[in-house]
Coordinates of C-alpha atoms in Angstrom, one line a residue:
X18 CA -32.2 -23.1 36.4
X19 CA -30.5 -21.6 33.5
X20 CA -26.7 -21.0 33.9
X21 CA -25.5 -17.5 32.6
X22 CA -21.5 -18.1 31.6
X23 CA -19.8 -15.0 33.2
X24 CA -17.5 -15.2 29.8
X25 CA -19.5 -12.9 28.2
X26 CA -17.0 -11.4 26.3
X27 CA -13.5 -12.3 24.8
X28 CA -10.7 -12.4 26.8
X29 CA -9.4 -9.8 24.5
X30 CA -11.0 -7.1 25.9
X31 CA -9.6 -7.9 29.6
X32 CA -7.0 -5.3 29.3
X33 CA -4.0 -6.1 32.2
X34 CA -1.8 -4.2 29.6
X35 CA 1.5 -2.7 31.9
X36 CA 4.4 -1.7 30.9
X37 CA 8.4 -0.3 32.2
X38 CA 11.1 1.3 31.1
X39 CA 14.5 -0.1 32.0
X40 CA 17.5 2.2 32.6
X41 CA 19.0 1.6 29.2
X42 CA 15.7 2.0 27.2
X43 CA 14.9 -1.2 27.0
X44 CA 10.9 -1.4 26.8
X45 CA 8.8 -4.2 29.3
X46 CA 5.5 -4.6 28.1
X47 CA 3.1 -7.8 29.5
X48 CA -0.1 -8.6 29.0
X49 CA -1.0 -11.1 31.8
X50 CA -3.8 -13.2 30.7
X51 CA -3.7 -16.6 32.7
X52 CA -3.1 -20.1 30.9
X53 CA -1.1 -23.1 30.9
X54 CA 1.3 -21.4 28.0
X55 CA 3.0 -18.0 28.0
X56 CA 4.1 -16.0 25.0
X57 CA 7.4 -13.9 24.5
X58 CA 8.8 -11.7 22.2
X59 CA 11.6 -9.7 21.8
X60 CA 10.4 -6.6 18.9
X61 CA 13.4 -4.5 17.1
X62 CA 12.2 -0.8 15.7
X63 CA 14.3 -2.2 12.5
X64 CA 13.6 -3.4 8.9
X65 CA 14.4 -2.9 5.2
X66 CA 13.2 1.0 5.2
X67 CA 16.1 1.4 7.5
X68 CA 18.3 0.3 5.4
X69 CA 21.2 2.0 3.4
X70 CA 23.3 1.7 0.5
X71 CA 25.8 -0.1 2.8
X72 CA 23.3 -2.0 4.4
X73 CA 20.7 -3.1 1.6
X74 CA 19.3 -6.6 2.0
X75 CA 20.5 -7.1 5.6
X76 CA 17.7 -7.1 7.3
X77 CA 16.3 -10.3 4.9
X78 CA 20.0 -12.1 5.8
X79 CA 19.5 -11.3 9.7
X80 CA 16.2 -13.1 9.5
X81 CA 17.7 -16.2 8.0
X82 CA 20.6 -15.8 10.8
X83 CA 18.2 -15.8 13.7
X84 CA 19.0 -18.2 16.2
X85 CA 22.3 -19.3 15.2
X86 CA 25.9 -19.2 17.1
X87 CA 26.1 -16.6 19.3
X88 CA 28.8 -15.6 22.0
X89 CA 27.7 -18.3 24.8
X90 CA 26.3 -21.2 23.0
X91 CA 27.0 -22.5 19.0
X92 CA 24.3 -23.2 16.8
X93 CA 24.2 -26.2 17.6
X94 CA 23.3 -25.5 20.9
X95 CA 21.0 -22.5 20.2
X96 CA 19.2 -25.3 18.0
X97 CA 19.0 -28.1 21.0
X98 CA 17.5 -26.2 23.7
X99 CA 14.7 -24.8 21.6
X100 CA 13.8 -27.9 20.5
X101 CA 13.7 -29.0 24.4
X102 CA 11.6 -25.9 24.9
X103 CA 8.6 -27.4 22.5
X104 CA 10.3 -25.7 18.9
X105 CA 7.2 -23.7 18.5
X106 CA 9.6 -20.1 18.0
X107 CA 9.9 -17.8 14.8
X108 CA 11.7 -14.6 13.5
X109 CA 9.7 -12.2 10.7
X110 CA 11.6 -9.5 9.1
X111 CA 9.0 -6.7 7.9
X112 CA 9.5 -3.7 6.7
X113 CA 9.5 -1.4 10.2
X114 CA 10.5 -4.3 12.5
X115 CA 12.1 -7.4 13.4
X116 CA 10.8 -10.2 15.4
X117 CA 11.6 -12.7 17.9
X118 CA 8.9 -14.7 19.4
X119 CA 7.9 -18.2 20.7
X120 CA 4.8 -19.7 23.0
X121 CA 6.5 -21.7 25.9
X122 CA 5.0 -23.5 28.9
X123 CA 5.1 -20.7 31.9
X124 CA 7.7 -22.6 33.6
X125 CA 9.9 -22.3 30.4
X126 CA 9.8 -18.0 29.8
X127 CA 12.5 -17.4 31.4
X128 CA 14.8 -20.2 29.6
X129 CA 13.3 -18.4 26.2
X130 CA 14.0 -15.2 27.1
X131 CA 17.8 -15.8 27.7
X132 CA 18.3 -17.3 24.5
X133 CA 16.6 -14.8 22.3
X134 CA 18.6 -12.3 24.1
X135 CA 21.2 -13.6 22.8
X136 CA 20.6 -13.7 19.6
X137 CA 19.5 -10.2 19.4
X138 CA 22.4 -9.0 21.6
X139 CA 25.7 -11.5 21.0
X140 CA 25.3 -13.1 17.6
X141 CA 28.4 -14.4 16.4
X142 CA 27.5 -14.4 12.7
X143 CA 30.7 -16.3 11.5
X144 CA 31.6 -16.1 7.7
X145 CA 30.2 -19.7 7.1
X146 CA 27.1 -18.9 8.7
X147 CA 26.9 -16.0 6.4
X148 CA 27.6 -18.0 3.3
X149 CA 25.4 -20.5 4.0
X150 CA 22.4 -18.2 4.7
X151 CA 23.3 -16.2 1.4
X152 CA 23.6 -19.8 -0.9
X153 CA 19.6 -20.1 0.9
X154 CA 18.7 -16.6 0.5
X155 CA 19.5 -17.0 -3.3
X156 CA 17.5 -19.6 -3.8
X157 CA 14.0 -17.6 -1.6
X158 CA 14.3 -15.0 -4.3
X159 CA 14.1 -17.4 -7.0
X160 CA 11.1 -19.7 -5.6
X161 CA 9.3 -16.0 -4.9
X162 CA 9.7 -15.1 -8.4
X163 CA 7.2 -17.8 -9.2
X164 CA 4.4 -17.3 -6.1
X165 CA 2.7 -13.7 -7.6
X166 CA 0.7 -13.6 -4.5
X167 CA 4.3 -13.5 -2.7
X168 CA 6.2 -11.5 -6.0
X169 CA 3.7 -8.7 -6.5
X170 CA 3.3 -7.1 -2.9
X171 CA 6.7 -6.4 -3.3
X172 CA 7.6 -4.8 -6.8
X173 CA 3.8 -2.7 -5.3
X174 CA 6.0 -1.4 -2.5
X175 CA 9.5 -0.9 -4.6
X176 CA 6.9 0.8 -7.3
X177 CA 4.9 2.9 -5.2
X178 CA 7.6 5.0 -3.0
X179 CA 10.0 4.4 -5.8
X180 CA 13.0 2.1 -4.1
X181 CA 13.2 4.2 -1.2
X182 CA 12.2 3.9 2.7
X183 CA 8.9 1.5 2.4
X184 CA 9.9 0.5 -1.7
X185 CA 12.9 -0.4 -0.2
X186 CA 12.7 -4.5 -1.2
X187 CA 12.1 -6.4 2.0
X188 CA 13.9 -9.5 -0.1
X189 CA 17.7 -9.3 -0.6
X190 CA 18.1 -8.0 -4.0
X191 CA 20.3 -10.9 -6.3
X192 CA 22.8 -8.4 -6.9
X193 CA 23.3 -7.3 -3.5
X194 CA 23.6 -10.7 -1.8
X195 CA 27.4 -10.9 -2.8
X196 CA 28.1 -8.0 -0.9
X197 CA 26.9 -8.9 2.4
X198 CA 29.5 -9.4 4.7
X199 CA 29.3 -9.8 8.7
X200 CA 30.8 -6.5 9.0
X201 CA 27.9 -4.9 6.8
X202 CA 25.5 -7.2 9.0
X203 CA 27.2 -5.5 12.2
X204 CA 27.3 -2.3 10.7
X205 CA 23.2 -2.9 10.5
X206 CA 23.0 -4.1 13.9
X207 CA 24.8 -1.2 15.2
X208 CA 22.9 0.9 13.8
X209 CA 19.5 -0.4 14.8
X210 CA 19.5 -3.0 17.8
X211 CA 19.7 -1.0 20.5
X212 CA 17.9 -0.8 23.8
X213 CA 15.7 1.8 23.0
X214 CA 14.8 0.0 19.5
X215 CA 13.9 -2.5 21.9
X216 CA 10.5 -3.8 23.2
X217 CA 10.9 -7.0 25.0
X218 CA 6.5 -8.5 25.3
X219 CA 5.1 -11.0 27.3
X220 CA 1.6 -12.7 27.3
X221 CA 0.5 -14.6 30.8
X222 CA 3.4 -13.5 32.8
X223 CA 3.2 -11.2 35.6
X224 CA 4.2 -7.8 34.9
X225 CA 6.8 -7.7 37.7
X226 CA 8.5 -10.8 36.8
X227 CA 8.7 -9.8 33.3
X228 CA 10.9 -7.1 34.6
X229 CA 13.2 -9.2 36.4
X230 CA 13.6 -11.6 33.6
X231 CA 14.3 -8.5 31.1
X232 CA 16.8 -6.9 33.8
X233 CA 18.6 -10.0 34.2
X234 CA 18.8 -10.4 30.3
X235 CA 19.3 -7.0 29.4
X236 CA 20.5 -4.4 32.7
X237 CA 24.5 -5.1 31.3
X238 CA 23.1 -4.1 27.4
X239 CA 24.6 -0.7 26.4
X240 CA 25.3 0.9 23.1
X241 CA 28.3 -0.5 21.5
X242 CA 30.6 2.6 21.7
X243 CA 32.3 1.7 18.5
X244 CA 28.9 1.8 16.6
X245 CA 28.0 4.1 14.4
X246 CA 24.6 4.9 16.0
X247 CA 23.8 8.3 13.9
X248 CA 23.8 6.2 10.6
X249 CA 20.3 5.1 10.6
X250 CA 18.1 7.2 13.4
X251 CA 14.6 5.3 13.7
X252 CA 13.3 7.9 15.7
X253 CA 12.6 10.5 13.2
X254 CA 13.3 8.0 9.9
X255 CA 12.8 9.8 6.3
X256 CA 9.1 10.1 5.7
X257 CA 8.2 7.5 3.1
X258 CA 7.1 9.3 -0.2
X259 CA 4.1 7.8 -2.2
X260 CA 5.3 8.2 -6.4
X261 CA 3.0 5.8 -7.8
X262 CA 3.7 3.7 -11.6
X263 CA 3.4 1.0 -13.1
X264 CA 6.2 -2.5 -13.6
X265 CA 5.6 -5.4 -15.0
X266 CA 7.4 -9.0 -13.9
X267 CA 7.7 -11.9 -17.0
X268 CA 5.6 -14.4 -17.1
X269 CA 6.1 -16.9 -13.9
X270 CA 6.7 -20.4 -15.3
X271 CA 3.8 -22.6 -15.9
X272 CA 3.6 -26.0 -14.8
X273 CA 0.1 -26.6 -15.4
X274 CA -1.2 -26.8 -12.2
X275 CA -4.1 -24.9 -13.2
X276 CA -6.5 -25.4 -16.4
X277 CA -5.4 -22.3 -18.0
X278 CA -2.6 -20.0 -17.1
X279 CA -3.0 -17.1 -15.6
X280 CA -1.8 -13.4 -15.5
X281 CA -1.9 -11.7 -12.3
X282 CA -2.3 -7.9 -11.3
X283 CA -2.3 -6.0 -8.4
X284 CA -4.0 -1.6 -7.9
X285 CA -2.6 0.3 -5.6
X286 CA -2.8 3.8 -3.8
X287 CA -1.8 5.8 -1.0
X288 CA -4.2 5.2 2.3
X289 CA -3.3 6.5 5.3
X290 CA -0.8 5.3 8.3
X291 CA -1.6 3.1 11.6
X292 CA -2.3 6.0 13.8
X293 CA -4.4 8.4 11.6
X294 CA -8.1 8.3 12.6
X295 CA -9.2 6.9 9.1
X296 CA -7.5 3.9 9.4
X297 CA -10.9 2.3 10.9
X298 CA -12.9 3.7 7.6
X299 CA -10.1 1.9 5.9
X300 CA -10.5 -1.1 7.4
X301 CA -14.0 -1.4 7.4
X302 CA -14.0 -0.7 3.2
X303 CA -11.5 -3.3 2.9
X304 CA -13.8 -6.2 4.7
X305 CA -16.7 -5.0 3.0
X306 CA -15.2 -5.1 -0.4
X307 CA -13.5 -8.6 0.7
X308 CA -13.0 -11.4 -2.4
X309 CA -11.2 -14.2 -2.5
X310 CA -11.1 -17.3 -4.9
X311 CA -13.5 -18.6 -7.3
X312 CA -13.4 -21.6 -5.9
X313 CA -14.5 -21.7 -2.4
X314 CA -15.5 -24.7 0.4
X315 CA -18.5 -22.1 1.0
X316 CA -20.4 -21.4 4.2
X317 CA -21.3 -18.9 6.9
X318 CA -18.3 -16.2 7.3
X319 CA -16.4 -16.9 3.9
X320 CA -17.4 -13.5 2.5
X321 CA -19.4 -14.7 0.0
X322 CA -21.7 -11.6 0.4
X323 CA -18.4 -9.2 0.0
X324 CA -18.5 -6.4 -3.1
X325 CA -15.7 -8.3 -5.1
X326 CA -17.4 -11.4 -4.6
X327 CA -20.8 -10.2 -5.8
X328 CA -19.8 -7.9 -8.5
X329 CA -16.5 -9.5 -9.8
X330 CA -16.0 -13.0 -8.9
X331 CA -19.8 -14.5 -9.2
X332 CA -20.2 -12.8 -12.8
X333 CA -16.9 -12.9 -14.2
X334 CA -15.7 -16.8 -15.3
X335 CA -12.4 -15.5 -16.4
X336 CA -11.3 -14.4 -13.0
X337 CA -9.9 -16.6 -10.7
X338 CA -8.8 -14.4 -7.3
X339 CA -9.9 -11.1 -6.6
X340 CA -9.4 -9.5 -3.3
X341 CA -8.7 -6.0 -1.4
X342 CA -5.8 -5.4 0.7
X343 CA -4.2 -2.9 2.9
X344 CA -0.7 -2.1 4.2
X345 CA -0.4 -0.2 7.1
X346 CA 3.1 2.0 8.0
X347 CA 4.2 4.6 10.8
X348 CA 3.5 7.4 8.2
X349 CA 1.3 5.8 5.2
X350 CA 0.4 3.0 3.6
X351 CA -1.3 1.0 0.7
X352 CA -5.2 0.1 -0.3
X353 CA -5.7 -1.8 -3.2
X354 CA -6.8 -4.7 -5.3
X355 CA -4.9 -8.2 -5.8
X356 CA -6.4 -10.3 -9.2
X357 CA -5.7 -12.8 -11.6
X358 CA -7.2 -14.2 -14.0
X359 CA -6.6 -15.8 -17.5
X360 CA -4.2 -14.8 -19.9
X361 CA -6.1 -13.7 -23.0
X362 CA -8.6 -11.5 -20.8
X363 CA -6.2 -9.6 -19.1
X364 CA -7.2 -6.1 -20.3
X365 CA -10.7 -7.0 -20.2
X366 CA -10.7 -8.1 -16.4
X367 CA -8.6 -4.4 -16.1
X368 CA -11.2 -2.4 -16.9
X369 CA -13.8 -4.3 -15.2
X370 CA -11.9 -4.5 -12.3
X371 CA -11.4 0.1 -13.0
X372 CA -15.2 0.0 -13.6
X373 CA -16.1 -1.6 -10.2
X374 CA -13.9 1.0 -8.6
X375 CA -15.5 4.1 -10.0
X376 CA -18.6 2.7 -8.8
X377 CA -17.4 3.2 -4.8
X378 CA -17.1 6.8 -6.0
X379 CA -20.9 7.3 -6.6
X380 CA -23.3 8.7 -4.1
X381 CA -25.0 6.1 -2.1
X382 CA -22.6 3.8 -3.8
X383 CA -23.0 1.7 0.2
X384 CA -25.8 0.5 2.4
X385 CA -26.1 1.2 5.9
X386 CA -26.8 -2.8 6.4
X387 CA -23.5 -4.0 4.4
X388 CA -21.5 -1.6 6.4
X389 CA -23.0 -3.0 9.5
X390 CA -22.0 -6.5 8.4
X391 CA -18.6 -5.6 7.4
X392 CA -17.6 -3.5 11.1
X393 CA -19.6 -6.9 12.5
X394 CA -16.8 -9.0 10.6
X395 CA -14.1 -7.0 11.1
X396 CA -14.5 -6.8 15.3
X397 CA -15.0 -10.5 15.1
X398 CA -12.1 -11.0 13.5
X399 CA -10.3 -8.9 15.3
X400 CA -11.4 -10.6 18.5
X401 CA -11.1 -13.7 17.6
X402 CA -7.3 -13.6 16.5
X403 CA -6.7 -12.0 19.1
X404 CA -7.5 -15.1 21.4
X405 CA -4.1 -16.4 20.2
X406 CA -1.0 -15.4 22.5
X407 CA 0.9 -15.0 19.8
X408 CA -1.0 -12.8 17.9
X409 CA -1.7 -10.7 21.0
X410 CA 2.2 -10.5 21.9
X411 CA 2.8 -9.8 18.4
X412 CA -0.2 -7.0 18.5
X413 CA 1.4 -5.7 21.8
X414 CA 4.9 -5.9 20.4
X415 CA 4.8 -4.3 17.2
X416 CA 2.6 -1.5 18.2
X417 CA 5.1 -0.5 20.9
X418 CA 8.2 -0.7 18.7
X419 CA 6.9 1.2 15.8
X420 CA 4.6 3.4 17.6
X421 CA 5.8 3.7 21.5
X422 CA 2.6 3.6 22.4
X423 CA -0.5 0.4 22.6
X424 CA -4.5 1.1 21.6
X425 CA -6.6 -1.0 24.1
X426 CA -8.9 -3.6 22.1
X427 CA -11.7 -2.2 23.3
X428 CA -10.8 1.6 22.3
X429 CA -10.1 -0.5 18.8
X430 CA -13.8 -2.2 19.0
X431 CA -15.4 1.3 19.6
X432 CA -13.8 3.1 16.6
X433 CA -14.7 0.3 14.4
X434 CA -18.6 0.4 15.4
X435 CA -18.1 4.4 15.3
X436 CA -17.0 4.2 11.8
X437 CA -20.7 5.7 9.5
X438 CA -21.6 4.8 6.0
X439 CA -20.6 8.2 5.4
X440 CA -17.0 7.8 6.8
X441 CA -16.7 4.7 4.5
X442 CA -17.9 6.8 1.5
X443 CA -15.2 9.4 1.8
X444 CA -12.6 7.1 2.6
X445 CA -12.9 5.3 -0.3
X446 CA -13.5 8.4 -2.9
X447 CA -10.1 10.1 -1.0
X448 CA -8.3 6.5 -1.8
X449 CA -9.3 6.0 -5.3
X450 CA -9.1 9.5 -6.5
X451 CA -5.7 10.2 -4.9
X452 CA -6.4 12.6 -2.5
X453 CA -5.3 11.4 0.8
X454 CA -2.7 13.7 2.3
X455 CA 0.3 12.3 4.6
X456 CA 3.3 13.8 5.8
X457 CA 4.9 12.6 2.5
X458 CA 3.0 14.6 0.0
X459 CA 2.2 11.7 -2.5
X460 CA 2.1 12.5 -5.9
X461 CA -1.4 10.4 -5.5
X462 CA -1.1 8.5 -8.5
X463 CA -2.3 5.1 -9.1
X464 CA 0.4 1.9 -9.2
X465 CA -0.1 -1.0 -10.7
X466 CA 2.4 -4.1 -10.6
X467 CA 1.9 -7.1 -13.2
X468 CA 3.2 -10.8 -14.1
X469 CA 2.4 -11.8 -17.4
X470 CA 3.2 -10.4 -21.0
X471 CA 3.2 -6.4 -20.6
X472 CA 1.4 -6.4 -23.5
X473 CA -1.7 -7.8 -22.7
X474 CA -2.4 -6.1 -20.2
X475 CA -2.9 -2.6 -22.6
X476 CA -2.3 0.8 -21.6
X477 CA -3.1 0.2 -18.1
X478 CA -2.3 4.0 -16.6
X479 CA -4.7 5.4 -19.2
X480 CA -7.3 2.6 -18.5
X481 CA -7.8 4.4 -15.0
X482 CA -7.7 7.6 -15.6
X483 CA -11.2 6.9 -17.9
X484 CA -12.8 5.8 -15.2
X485 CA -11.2 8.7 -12.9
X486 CA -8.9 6.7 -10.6
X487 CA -6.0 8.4 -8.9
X488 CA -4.5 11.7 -10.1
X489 CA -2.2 11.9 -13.4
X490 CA 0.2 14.8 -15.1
X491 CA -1.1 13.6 -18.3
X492 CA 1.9 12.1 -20.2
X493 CA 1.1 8.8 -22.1
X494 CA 2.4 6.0 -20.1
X495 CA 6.2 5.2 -19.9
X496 CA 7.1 1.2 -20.5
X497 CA 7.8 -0.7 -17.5
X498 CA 11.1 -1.5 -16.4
X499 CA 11.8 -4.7 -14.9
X500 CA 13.2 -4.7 -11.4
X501 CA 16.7 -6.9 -11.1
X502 CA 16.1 -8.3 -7.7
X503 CA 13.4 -10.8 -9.1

C-alpha cells in the first residue's frame, strides 16, 4: 500500500511564531521548530543610516569589534568559549540593523545567549582593540575597491539618496577611519543599543524558556543615564530621500584573470519599501527578469529561461554578467540592473541594456505563463531558504527590529501567488519611468554607478532618457565626481 508522507508542505509554513515584551523593552521572539540544533540572535534597530557626522563609519568598526573583550571575559576568552560552542557564529552590519547570531546544539542556547549579551551590552572596546580593527578596516576598503560586484552597490546607495540616511556608506569612509575613537564608538552605542532597539530571536526553543534566558541576560539592562539617547531616534528616523545621478569609480586593477577586461555598470531607481503592498509585484519582476553569468554549469532552476538571460546574455557575446536586483528599506528602496561586460563595448551594452528596459514598458510586454514561473520560483525559493535556522531567525529577527511587527510565510506565499500579470506590468512601468511615490518624494530620476574609464561609457543620463527611463529636469549631464571613501 502506498505510503502518503504527512510532510506535505515545508516546515516553513508551520507557524509557532510567539513573541514578549520584557519590562525594559527588550523584544522575545521564538520560533520553535524542533531539531537537534537551535538558532539565536540578538537584532539591533542600528546601522550606517543612523549615523551622524560624529558617528560616521562606526557602525562598519562595531562590526569588526564584535565579540571581543568585554566587561566579564577578555577576548581571549570571548574567542575560547565560542570555539567550544561549535564556532559556527557571525555579526552583519547593514544599513538598518546589526546582527548577532549563531546555530548551537539546544543544550548550548543558553551559553550563546550570555555571551552575545555581552558583547552587545558590556563591550570594553579598549584603544588597542580599536586600532587594530581600524589598521583591518583600512585594508576591507581597499580589497572592496577591486570586487565591483562588492564596490558598486555602494557608491548606487551614496549616489542615489545623495550621502544621506540609506547613501550613507555602510563601509568606513578612508578619511573618517582616523577619527574613530571608543568614545565616538560609545557615543554610537548610546545612542542606538538600547533595549527597545532590541529584538533578542530564537529558532527551536520554547517560547517560555526563551524568556527566561532573555530575563536572566537582559532584566538588569537599562538605558545608560549618561547617554545621549535623543541624538539618533530610530523610531521616527529621517525619511530617506531618493535624488538619483550618476559616479563613476576608476578602472579596478587588472590582473588578468579574465580574457578581456571588463567595465562594470550598475541602473538604478526608486522601488518601493518592505511593507508597501507592491513589494510582491517587485519581487516577482525581479525573478522573472533574473540573469546571471555567461558562463553557467546549466540545468533545471538556473534561470536560464529568465528575460536577461534570453534577451541579453544568450545574444550578446560582449557581456559577461547581467542580473536584476532589489534593495528593500523601512521607507524605500532600489530595483535595478547589475552588468559588465568588455571594455570597448561599454556604451554599446548601455543602450542595449536601456533598450531591453523600454521593452517592460510596452503593452503585453509579459506572459501570463512566465509570470506563473517566476511567482513558482520565487515561493520556492523562499521556502526553501527558509528551511535554514538561520535564515528563519535572521527573517524573524530583522523584520521585528526594523519593522516591530513579523508577516507569517504563508500570508508571504499568498501575496506572491496573488500578485497578476497586470500587477507586474505596472510595477515595472512605475519603476522605470520614475513614478513610484514614497514618503520621501524622490526626484525619480535614474542612477547609474560605473567602474571603468568615464568615458566609455558616453553620455549615459541622456542614453535613458531616449528610451524614456526615469524622469529628468533636462540639463545635459554633469561629470561624475569620484567618491573619497573608495
Amino acid at each position: 500500500m502506498l505510503r502518503i508522507s504527512s510532510r506535505l508542505y515545508s516546515t516553513a509554513l508551520r507557524d509557532t511564531f510567539k513573541k514578549t515584551t520584557l519590562p525594559n523593552g527588550v523584544t522575545v521572539a521564538t520560533s520553535n521548530t524542533k531539531g537537534h540544533f537551535s538558532a539565536v540572535g540578538l537584532y539591533m534597530h542600528a546601522g550606517s543610516r543612523f549615523e551622524t557626522p560624529e558617528t560616521i563609519g562606526c557602525t562598519h568598526l562595531l562590526d569588526r569589534l564584535a565579540f571581543k573583550s568585554t566587561q566579564n571575559y577578555s577576548g581571549k576568552d570571548i574567542s575560547q568559549k565560542l570555539e567550544l560552542l561549535g564556532g559556527n557564529y557571525q555579526c552583519i552590519s547593514s544599513r538598518e540593523t546589526m546582527i548577532y547570531q549563531a546555530s548551537v546544539f539546544n543544550q548550548d542556547v543558553d551559553k550563546m545567549l550570555k555571551l552575545m549579551s555581552q558583547t552587545v551590552k558590556s563591550p570594553l572596546i579598549t584603544v588597542e582593540e580599536v586600532e587594530e580593527q581600524k589598521q583591518i578596516a583600512q585594508y576591507e576598503v581597499g580589497e572592496i575597491w577591486q570586487k565591483p560586484e562588492l564596490a558598486l552597490p555602494e557608491l548606487l546607495h551614496t549616489t542615489a539618496f545623495a550621502g544621506k540616511t540609506l547613501g550613507a556608506p555602510l563601509l568606513c569612509p578612508l578619511e573618517s577611519i582616523p577619527t574613530v575613537t571608543p568614545n565616538t564608538l560609545q557615543l554610537y552605542r548610546d545612542a542606538l543599543y538600547t533595549p527597545k532597539n532590541t529584538v533578542a530571536a530564537f529558532v527551536g526553543v520554547p517560547h517560555d524558556k526563551a524568556v527566561e534566558m532573555a530575563l536572566t541576560q537582559f532584566a538588569d539592562w537599562n538605558l545608560n543615564p549618561n547617554s545621549k539617547v535623543n541624538l539618533i531616534n530610530t523610531s521616527t528616523p529621517e525619511v530617506a530621500q531618493y535624488i538619483g545621478g550618476e559616479a563613476c569609480l576608476p578602472p579596478a586593477p587588472y590582473y588578468g584573470a579574465t580574457p578581456i577586461e571588463l567595465y562594470h555598470f550598475q541602473i538604478g531607481f526608486e522601488s518601493y519599501p518592505a511593507a508597501h503592498d507592491s513589494v510582491y509585484a517587485g519581487a516577482v519582476l525581479q525573478t522573472l527578469l533574473g540573469g546571471g553569468s555567461s558562463f553557467s554549469a546549466g540545468g533545471p532552476g538556473k534561470g536560464m529561461f529568465s528575460r536577461l538571460y534570453t534577451d541579453i546574455l544568450n545574444v550578446h557575446y560582449e557581456v559577461d554578467t547581467c542580473n536584476a536586483f532589489s534593495h528593500t528599506y523601512s521607507d524605500t528602496g532600489l530595483f535595478g540592473i547589475h552588468v559588465s561586460c568588455f571594455k570597448n563595448n561599454a556604451n554599446d551594452v548601455l543602450n542595449v541594456i536601456a533598450n531591453e528596459i523600454a521593452t517592460f514598458l510596452e503593452p503585453n510586454s509579459f506572459n501570463d505563463s512566465e509570470v506563473k514561473r517566476a511567482k513558482n520560483q520565487l515561493k520556492s525559493s523562499l521556502l526553501m531558504n527558509l528551511e535554514s535556522r538561520l535564515v528563519e531567525l535572521e527573517d524573524m529577527g530583522r523584520q521585528l527590529a526594523v519593522q516591530n511587527t513579523r508577516i507569517p510565510v504563508s500570508e508571504m506565499i499568498q501575496k506572491i501567488e496573488n500578485v497578476t500579470t497586470k500587477d507586474v506590468q505596472d510595477i515595472a512601468r512605475e519603476i522605470f519611468t520614475g513614478k513610484v511615490k514614497n514618503a520621501g518624494s524622490g526626484t525619480g530620476k535614474p542612477t547609474i554607478v560605473m567602474q571603468g574609464e568615464r568615458e566609455a561609457f558616453g553620455d549615459v543620463m541622456g542614453t535613458l532618457k531616449k528610451y524614456g527611463l526615469g524622469k529628468h529636469d533636462g540639463r545635459s549631464t554633469v561629470k561624475a565626481t569620484k567618491k573619497r571613501w573608495f
